[in-house]
Short mmCIF file of C-alpha atoms in Angstrom, two decimals:
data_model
loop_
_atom_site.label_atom_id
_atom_site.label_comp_id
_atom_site.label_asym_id
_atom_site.label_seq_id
_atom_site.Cartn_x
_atom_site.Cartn_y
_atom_site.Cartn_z
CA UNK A 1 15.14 12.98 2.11
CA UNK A 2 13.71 10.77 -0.40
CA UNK A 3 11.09 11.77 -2.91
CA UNK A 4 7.59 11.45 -1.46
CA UNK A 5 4.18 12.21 -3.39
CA UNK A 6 2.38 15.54 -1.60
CA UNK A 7 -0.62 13.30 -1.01
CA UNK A 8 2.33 11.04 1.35
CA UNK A 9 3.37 14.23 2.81
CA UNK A 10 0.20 15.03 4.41
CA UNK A 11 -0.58 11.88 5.54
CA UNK A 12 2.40 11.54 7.32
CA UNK A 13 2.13 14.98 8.98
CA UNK A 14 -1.29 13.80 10.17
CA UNK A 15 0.33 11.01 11.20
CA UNK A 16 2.66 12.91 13.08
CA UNK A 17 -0.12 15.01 14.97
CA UNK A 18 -2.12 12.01 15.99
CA UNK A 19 0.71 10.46 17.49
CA UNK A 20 1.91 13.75 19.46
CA UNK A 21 -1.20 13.56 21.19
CA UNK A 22 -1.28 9.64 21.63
CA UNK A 23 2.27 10.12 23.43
CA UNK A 24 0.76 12.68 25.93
CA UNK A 25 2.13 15.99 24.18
CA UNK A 26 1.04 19.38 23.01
CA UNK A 27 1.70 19.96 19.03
CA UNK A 28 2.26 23.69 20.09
CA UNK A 29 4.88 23.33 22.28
CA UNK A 30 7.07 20.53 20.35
CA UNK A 31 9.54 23.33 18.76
CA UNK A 32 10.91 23.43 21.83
CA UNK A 33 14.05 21.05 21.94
CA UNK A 34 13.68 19.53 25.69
CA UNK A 35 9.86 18.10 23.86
CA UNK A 36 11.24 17.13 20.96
CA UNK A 37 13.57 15.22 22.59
CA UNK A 38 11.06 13.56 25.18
CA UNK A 39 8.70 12.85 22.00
CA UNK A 40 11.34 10.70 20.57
CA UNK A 41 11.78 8.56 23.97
CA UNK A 42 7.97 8.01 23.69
CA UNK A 43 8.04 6.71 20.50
CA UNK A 44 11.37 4.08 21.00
CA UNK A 45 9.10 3.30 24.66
CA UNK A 46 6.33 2.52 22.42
CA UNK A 47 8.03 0.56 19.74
CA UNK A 48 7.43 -2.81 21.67
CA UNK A 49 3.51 -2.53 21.94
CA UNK A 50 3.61 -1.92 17.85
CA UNK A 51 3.78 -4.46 15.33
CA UNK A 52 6.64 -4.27 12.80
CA UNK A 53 4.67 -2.85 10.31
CA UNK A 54 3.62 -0.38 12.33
CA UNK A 55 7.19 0.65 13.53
CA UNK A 56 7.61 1.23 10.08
CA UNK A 57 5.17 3.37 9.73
CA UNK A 58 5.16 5.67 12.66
CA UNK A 59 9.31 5.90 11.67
CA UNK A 60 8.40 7.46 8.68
CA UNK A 61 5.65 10.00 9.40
CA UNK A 62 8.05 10.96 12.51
CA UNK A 63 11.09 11.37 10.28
CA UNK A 64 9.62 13.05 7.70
CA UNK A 65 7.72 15.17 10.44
CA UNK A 66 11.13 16.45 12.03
CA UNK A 67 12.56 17.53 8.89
CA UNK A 68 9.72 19.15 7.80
CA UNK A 69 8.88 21.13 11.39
CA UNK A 70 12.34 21.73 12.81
CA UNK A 71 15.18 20.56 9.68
CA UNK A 72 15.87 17.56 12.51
CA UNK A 73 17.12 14.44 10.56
CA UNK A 74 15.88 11.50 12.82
CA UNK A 75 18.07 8.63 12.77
CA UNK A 76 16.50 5.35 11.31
CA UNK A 77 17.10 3.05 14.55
CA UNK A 78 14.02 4.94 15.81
CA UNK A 79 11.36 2.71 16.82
CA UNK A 80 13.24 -0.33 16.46
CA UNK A 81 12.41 -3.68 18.40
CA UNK A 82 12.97 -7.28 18.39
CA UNK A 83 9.26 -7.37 19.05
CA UNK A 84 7.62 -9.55 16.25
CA UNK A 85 3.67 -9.59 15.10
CA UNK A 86 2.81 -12.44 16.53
CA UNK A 87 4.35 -11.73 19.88
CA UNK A 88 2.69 -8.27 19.20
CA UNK A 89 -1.11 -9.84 18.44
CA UNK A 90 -0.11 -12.18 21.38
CA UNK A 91 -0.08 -9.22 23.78
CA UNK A 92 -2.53 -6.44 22.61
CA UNK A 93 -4.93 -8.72 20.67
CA UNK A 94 -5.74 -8.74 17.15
CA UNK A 95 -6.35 -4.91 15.97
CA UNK A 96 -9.04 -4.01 13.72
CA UNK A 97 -6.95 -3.36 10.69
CA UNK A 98 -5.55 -6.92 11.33
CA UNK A 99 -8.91 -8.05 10.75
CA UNK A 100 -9.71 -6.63 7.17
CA UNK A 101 -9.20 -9.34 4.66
CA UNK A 102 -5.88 -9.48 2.80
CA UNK A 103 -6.70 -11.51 -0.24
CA UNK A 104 -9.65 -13.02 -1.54
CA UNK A 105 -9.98 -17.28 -1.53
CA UNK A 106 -10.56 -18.86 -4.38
CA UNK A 107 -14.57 -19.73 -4.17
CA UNK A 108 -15.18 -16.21 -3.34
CA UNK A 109 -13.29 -14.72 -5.86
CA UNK A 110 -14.88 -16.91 -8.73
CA UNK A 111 -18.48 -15.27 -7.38
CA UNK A 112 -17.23 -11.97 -7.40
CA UNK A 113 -15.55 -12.34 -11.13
CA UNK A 114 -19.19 -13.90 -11.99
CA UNK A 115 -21.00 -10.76 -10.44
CA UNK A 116 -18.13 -8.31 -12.48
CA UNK A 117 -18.64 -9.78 -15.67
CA UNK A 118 -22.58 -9.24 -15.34
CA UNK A 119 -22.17 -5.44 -13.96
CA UNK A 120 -22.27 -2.66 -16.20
CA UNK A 121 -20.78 -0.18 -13.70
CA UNK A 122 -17.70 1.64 -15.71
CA UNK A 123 -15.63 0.30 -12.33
CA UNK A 124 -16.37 -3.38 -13.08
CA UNK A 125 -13.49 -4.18 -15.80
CA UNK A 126 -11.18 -2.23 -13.41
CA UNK A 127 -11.77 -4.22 -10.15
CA UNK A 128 -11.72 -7.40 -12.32
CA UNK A 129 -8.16 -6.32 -13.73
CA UNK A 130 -6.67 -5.90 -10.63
CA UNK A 131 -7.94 -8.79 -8.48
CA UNK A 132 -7.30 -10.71 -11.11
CA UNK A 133 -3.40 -9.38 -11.99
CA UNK A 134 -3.07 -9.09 -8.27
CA UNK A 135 -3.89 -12.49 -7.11
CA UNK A 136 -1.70 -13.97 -9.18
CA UNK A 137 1.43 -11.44 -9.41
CA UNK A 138 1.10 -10.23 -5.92
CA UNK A 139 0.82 -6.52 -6.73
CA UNK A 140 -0.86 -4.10 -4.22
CA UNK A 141 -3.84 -2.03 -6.42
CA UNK A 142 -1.83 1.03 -6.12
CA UNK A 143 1.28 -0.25 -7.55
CA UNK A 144 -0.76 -0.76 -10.44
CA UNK A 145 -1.47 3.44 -11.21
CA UNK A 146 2.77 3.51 -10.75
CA UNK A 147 5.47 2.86 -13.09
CA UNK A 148 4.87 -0.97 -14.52
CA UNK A 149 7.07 -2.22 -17.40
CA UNK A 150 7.38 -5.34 -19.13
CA UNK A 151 10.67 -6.13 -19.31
CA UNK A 152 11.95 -8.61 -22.43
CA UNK A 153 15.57 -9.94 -21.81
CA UNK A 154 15.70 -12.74 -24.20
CA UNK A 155 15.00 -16.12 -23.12
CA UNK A 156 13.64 -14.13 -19.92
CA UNK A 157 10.67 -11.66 -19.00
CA UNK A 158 10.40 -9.46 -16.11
CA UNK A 159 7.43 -7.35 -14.56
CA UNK A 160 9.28 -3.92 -13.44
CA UNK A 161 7.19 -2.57 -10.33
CA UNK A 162 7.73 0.54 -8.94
CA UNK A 163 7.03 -0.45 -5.00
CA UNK A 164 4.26 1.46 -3.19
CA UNK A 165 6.28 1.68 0.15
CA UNK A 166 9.62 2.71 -0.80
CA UNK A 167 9.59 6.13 0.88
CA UNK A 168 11.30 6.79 4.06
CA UNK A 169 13.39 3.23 3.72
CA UNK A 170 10.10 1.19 4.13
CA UNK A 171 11.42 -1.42 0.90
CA UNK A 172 14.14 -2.49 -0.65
CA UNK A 173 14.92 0.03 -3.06
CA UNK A 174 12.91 1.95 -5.79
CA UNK A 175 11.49 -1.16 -7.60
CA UNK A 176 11.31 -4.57 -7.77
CA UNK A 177 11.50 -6.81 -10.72
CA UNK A 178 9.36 -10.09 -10.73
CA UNK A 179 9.97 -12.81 -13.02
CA UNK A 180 7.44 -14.34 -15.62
CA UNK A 181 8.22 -18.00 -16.53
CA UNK A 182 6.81 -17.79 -19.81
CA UNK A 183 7.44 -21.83 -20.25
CA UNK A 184 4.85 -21.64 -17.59
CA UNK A 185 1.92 -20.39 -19.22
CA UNK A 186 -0.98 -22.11 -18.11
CA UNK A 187 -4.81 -20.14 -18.76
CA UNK A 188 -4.26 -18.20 -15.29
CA UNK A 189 -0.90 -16.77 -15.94
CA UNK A 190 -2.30 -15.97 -19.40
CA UNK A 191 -5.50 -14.19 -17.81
CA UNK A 192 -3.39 -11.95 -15.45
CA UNK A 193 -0.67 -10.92 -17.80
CA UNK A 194 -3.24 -10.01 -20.01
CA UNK A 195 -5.12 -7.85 -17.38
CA UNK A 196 -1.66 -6.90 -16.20
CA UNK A 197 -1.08 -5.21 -19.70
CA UNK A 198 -4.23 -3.54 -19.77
CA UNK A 199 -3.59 -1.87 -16.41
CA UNK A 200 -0.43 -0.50 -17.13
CA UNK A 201 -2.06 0.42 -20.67
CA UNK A 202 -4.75 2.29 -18.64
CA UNK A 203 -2.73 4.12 -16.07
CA UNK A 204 -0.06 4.92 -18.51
CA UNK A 205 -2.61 7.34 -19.84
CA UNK A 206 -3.31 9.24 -16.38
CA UNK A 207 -1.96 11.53 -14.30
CA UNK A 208 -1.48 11.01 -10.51
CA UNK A 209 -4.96 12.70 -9.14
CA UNK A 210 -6.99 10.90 -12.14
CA UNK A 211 -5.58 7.45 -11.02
CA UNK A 212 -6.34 8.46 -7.73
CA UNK A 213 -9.88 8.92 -8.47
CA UNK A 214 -10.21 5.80 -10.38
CA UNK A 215 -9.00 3.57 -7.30
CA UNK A 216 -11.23 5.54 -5.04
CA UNK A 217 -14.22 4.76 -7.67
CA UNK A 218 -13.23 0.98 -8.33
CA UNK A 219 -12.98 0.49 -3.97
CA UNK A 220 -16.15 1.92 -3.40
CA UNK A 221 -17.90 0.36 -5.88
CA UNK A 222 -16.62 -3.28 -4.44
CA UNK A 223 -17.82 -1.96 -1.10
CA UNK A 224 -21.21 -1.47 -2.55
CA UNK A 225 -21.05 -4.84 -4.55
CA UNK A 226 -20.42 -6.59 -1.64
CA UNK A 227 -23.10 -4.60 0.97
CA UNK A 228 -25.94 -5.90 -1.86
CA UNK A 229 -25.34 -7.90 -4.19
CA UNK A 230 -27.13 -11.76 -2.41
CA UNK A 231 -24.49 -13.64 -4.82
CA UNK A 232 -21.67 -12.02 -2.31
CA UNK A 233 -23.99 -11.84 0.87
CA UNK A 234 -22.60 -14.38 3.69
#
């Protein structure tokens, strides 16, 4: 097994739990093999009504789960389906995770910079660093607490990312190394790998639970921006 975070761990055992009731079992009577076994048919009966990114995560709280509960190494074609998203959304209807906003556009996020810049909350430089750095190098916020490097190869530069979803085969490989045209370095690029530097500057200094914290702060304090502030009020 891969190394996971303990934080990981328990989510995925909860994840685990939830889904031994979804699939119609009791958690107290999966040791025994003949469950275990029927468990696993739920899930691969299942896999068509989930979208891929679902799959992926189910496969990993499951296989983690076996090894943990019964030293049962669950092979990675669990789950597995030709089944796309769409297809998925198509069928069931758009879930409400579906529904939360992935980025922010443009007109919005030139308000909320506005709004950051006049804040004095401690969170406010933080939430502008990483909507800024992550708009434009595509980071999730998390990533951003993990290992980032700046990479200098002569006559080319490289942002070293440790991905947030490598765990359980969920990405391709440990990191990922993203480019920086540095012949391209218009005031936007200059913005974010400026705010990029001071993120990595800032989590460099913290340990896993502090970063934690910080995230936890920087979200909720977005939440609240965004519940009163009338600038970001739609």
């Amino acid at each position: 097994m891969e190394m996971i975070s303990e934080n990981t761990k328990i989510d995925y055992l909860k994840r685990y739990q939830s889904l031994v009731k979804q699939f119609g079992f009791e958690l107290a009577d999966m040791k025994l093999e003949e469950n275990q076994t029927g468990f696993i048919d739920a899930a691969n009966a299942h896999a068509d009504q989930c979208s891929p990114s679902t799959r992926r995560t189910y496969r990993a709280a499951i296989r983690y789960a076996f090894k943990h509960y019964y030293d049962i190494e669950v092979d990675g074609s669990l789950m597995k389906s030709d089944q796309s998203r769409t297809a998925v959304i198509q069928s069931k209807g758009k879930r409400t995770s579906a529904l939360k906003a992935k980025k922010v556009d443009p007109e919005t996020l030139q308000v909320l910079l506005t709004v950051l810049n006049q804040s004095r909350s401690k969170f406010a430089k933080l939430v502008k660093a990483v909507l800024v750095a992550s708009t434009y190098f595509g980071l999730r916020p998390i990533e951003w607490t993990r290992e980032v490097s700046i990479i200098e190869e002569w006559p080319d530069h490289y942002l070293k990312v440790k991905n947030a979803k490598h765990t359980q085969g969920r990405a391709f490989g440990a990191y990922r190394h993203l480019k920086l045209d540095m012949n391209f370095f218009d005031s936007d690029f200059e913005e974010a790998f400026k705010e990029a530097c001071c993120l990595r500057d800032f989590f460099s200094k913290l340990d896993e639970q502090e970063s934690k914290k910080w995230l936890t702060g920087a979200r909720d304090f977005l939440n609240r921006l965004y519940r009163t502030d009338k600038q970001l009020k739609k």
